[in-house]
PDB file of C-alpha atoms in Angstrom:
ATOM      1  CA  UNK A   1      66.464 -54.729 -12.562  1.00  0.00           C
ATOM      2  CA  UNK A   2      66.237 -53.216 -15.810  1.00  0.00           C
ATOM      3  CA  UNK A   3      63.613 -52.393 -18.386  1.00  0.00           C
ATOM      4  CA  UNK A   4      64.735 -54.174 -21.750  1.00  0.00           C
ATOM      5  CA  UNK A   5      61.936 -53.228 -24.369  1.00  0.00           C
ATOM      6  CA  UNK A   6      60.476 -55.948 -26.892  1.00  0.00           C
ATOM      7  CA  UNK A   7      60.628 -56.388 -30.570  1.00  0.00           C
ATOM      8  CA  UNK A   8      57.556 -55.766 -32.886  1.00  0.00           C
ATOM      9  CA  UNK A   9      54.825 -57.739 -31.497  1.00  0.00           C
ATOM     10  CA  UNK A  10      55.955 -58.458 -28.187  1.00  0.00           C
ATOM     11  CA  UNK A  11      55.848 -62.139 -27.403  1.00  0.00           C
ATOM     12  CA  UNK A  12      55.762 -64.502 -24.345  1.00  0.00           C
ATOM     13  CA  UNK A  13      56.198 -62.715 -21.528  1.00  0.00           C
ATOM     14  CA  UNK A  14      56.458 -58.909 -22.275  1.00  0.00           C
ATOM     15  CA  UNK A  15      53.599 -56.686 -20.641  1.00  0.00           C
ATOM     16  CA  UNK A  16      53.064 -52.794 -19.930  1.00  0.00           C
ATOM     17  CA  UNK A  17      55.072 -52.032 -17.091  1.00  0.00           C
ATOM     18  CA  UNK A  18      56.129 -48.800 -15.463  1.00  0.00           C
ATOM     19  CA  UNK A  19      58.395 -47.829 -18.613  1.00  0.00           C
ATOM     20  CA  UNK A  20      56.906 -48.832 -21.632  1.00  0.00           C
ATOM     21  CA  UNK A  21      56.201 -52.475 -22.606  1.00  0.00           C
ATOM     22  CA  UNK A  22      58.605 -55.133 -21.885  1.00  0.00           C
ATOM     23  CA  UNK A  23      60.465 -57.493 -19.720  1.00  0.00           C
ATOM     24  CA  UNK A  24      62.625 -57.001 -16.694  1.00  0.00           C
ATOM     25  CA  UNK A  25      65.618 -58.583 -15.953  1.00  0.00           C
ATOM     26  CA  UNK A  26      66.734 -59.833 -12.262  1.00  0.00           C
ATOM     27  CA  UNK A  27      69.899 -60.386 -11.341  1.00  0.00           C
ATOM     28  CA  UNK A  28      72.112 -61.543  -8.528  1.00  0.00           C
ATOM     29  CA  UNK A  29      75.415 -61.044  -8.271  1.00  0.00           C
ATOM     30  CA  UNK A  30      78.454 -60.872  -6.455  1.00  0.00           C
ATOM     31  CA  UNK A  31      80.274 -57.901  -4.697  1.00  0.00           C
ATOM     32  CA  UNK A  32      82.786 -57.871  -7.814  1.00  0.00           C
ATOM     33  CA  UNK A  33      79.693 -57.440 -10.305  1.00  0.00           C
ATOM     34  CA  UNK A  34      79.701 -60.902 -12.026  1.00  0.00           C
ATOM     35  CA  UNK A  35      76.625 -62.169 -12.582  1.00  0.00           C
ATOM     36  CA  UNK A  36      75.423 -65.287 -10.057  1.00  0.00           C
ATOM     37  CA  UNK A  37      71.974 -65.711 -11.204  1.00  0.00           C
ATOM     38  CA  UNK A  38      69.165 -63.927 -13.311  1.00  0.00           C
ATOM     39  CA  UNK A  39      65.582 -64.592 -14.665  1.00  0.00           C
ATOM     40  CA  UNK A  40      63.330 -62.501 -16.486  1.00  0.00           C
ATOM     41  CA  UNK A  41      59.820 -61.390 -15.742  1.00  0.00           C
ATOM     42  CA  UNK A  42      57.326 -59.413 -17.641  1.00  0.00           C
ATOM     43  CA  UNK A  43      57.386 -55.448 -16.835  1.00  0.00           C
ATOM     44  CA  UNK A  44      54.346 -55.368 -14.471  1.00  0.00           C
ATOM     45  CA  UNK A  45      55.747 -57.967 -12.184  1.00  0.00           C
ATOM     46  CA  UNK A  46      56.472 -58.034  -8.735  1.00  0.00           C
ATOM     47  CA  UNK A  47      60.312 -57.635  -7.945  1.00  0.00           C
ATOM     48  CA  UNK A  48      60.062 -58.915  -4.459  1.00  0.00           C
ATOM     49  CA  UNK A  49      58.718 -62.394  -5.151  1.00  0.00           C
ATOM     50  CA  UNK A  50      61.983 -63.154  -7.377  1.00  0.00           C
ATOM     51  CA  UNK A  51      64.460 -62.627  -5.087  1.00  0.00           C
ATOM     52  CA  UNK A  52      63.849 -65.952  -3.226  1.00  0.00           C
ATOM     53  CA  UNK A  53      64.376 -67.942  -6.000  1.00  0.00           C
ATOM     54  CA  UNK A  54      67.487 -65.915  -7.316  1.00  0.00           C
ATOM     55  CA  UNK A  55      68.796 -67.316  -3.943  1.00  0.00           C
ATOM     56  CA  UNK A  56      67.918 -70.671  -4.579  1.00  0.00           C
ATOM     57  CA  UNK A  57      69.329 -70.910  -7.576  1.00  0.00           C
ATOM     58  CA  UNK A  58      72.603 -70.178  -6.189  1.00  0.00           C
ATOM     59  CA  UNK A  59      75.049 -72.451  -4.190  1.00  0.00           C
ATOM     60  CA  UNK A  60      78.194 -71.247  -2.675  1.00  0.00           C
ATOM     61  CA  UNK A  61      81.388 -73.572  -2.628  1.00  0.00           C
ATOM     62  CA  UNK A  62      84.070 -72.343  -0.678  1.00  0.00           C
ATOM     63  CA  UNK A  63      86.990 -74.712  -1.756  1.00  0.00           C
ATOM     64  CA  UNK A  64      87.061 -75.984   1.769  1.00  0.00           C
ATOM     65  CA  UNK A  65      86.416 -79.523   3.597  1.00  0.00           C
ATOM     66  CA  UNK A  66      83.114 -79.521   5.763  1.00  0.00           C
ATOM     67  CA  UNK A  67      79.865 -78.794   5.436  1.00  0.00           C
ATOM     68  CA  UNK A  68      79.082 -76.510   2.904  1.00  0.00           C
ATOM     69  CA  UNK A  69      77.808 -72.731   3.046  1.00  0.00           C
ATOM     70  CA  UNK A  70      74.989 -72.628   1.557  1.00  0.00           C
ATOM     71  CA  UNK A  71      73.761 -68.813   2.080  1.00  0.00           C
ATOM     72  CA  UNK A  72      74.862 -65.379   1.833  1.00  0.00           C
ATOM     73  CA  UNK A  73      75.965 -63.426   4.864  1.00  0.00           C
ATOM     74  CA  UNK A  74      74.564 -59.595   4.146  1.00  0.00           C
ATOM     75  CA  UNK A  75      72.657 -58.657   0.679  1.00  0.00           C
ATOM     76  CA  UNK A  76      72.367 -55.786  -0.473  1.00  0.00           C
ATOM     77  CA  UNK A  77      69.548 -54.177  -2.564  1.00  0.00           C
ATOM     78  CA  UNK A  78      67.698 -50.992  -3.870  1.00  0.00           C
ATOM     79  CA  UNK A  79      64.274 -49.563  -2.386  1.00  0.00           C
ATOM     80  CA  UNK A  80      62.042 -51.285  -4.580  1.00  0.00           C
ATOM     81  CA  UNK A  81      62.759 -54.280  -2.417  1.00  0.00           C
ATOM     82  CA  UNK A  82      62.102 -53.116   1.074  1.00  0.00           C
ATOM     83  CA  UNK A  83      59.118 -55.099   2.740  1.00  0.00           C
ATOM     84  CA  UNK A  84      58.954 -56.743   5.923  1.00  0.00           C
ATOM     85  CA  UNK A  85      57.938 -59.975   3.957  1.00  0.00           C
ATOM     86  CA  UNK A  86      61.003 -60.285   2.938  1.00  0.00           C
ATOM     87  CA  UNK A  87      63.506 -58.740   5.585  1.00  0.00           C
ATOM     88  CA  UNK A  88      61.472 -61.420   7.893  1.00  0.00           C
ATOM     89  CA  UNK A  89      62.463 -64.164   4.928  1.00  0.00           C
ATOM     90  CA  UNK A  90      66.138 -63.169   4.816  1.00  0.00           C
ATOM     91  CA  UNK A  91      66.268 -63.365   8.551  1.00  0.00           C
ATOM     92  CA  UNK A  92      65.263 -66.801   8.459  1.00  0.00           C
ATOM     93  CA  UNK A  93      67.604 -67.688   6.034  1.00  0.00           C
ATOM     94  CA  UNK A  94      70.490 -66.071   8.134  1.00  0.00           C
ATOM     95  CA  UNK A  95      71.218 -63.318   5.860  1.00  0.00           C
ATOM     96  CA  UNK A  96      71.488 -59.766   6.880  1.00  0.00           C
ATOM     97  CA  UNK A  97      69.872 -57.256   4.393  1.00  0.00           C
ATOM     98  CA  UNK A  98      70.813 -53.897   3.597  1.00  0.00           C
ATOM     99  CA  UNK A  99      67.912 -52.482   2.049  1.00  0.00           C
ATOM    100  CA  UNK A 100      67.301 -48.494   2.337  1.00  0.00           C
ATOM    101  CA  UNK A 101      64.059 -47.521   3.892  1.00  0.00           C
ATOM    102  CA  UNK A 102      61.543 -45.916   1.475  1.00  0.00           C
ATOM    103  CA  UNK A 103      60.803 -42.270   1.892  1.00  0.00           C
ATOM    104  CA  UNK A 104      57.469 -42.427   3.001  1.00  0.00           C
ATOM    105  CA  UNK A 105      57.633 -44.143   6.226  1.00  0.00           C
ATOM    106  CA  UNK A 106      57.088 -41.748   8.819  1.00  0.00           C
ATOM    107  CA  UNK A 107      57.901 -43.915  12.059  1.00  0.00           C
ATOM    108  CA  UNK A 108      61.588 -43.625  13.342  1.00  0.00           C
ATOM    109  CA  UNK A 109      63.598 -46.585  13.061  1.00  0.00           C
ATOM    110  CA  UNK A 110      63.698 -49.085  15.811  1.00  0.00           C
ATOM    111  CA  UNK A 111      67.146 -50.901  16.205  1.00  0.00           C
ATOM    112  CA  UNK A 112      70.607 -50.306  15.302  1.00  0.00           C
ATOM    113  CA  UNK A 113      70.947 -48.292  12.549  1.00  0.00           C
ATOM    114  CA  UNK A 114      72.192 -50.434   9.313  1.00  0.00           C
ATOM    115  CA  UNK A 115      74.584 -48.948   6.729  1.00  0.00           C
ATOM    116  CA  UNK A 116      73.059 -46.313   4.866  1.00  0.00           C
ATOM    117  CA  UNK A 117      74.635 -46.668   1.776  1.00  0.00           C
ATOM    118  CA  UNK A 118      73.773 -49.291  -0.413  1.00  0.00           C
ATOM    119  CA  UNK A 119      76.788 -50.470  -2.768  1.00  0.00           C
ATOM    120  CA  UNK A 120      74.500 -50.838  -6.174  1.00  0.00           C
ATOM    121  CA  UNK A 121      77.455 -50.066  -9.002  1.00  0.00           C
ATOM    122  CA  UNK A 122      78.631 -53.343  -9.052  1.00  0.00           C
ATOM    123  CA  UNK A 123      74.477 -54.657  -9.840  1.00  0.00           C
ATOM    124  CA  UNK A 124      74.580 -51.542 -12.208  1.00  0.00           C
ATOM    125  CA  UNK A 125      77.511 -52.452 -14.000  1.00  0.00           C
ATOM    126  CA  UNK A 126      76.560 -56.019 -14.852  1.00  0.00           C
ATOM    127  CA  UNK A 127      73.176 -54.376 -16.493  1.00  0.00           C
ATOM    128  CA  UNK A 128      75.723 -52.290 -18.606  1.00  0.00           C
ATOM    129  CA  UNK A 129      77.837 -55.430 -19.589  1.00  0.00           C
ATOM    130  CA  UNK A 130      74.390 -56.894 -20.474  1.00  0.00           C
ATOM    131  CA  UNK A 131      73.483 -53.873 -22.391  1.00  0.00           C
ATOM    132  CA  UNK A 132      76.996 -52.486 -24.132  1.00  0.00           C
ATOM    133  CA  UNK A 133      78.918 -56.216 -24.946  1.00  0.00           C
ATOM    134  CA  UNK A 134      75.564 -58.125 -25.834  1.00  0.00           C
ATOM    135  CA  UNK A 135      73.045 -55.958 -28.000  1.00  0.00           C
ATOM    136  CA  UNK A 136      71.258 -58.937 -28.338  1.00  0.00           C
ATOM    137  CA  UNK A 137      69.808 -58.292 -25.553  1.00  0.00           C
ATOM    138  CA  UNK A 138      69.166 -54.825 -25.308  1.00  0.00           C
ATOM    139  CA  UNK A 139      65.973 -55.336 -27.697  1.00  0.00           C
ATOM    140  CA  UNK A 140      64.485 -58.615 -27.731  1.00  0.00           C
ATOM    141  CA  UNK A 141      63.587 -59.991 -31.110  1.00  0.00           C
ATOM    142  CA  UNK A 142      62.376 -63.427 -29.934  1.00  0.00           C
ATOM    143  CA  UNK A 143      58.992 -64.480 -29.388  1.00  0.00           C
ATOM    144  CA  UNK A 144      59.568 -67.226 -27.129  1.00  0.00           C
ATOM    145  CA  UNK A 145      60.983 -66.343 -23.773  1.00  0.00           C
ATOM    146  CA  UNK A 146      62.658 -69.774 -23.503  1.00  0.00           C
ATOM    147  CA  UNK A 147      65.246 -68.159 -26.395  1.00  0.00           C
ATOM    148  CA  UNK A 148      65.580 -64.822 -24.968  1.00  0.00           C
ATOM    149  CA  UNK A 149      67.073 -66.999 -21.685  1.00  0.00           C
ATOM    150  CA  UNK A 150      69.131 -68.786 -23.221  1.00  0.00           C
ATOM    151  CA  UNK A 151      70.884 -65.766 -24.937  1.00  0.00           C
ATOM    152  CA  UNK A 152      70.946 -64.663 -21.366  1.00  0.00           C
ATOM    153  CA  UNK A 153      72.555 -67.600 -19.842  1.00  0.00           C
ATOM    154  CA  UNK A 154      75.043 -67.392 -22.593  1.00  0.00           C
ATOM    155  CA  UNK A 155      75.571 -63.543 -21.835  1.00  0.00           C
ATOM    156  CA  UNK A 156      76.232 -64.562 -18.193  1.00  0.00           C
ATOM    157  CA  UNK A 157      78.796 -67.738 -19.333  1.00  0.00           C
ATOM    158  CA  UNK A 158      80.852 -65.127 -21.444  1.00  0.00           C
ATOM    159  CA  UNK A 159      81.403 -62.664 -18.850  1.00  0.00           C
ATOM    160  CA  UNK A 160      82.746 -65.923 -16.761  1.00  0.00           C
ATOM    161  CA  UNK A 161      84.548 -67.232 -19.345  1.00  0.00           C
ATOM    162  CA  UNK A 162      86.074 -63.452 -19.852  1.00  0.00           C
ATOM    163  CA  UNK A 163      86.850 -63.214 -16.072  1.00  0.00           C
ATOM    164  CA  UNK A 164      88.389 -66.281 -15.759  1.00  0.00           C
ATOM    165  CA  UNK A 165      90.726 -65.990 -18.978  1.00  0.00           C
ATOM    166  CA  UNK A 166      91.888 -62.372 -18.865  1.00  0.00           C
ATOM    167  CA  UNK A 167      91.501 -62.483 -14.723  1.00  0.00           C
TER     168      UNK A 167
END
């Protein structure tokens, strides 16, 4: 999640968030850093409700006969995700998630400790791929957030295409 700051104007989908005025950017990706999915939001919005359909919108294929996996087996975020909404929604889906507790909480964990630290470089470094290759994206010029997607899907296609090619 990253603040990406609007052109003059604004346009569809940029509010006042936390940083300034903008949009945010969600992505999901995999333990190397490439991208698997992303979606945009304005700045005010709730991270937790996108990370549902972030998980919809991606479907594993292992190369393998059988049935298909279909889910993740641990994911890992930052604290602006930790709710028990959505730990209880992961554990439905089967996933285990490693999600630091915020500061605040007072009451002693119940349970087996999880891993403590959270492995958020490779997350980071796909925001600075966005950022450095693409400047595109860094301010956003269009109005209509249907092209500011696009340019994002084709942001995310390029850093495939690059992996793929150069390996």
């Amino acid at each position: 999640m990253v603040l990406f700051p609007p052109g003059k104007g604004g346009g569809e989908g940029v509010a006042r968030g936390g940083k300034g005025k903008g949009i945010l950017i969600h992505s999901l990706t995999e333990g190397a850093g490439m991208p698997l999915a992303t979606c945009t939001t304005p700045a005010n919005g709730d991270e937790r409700a996108q990370v549902i359909p972030l998980l919809d919108a991606v479907r594993l294929r292992t190369g393998k006969r059988g049935r298909p996996r279909k889910r993740l087996q641990v994911i890992a975020m930052d604290k602006g995700y930790d709710a028990k909404v959505l730990r209880q929604q992961l554990r439905n889906r089967g996933m285990r998630a490693q999600i630091p507790k915020r500061v605040w909480k007072s009451k002693p964990p119940r349970g087996r400790p999880i891993k403590k630290d959270v492995p958020r470089f490779q997350a980071e470094r796909t925001f600075a791929w966005f950022q450095k290759k693409y400047r595109r994206l860094v301010v956003r010029w269009e109005r209509l957030a249907v092209c500011f997607n696009a340019f994002l899907a084709m942001a995310m296609i390029h850093i495939w295409i690059q992996r793929l090619i150069v390996g």
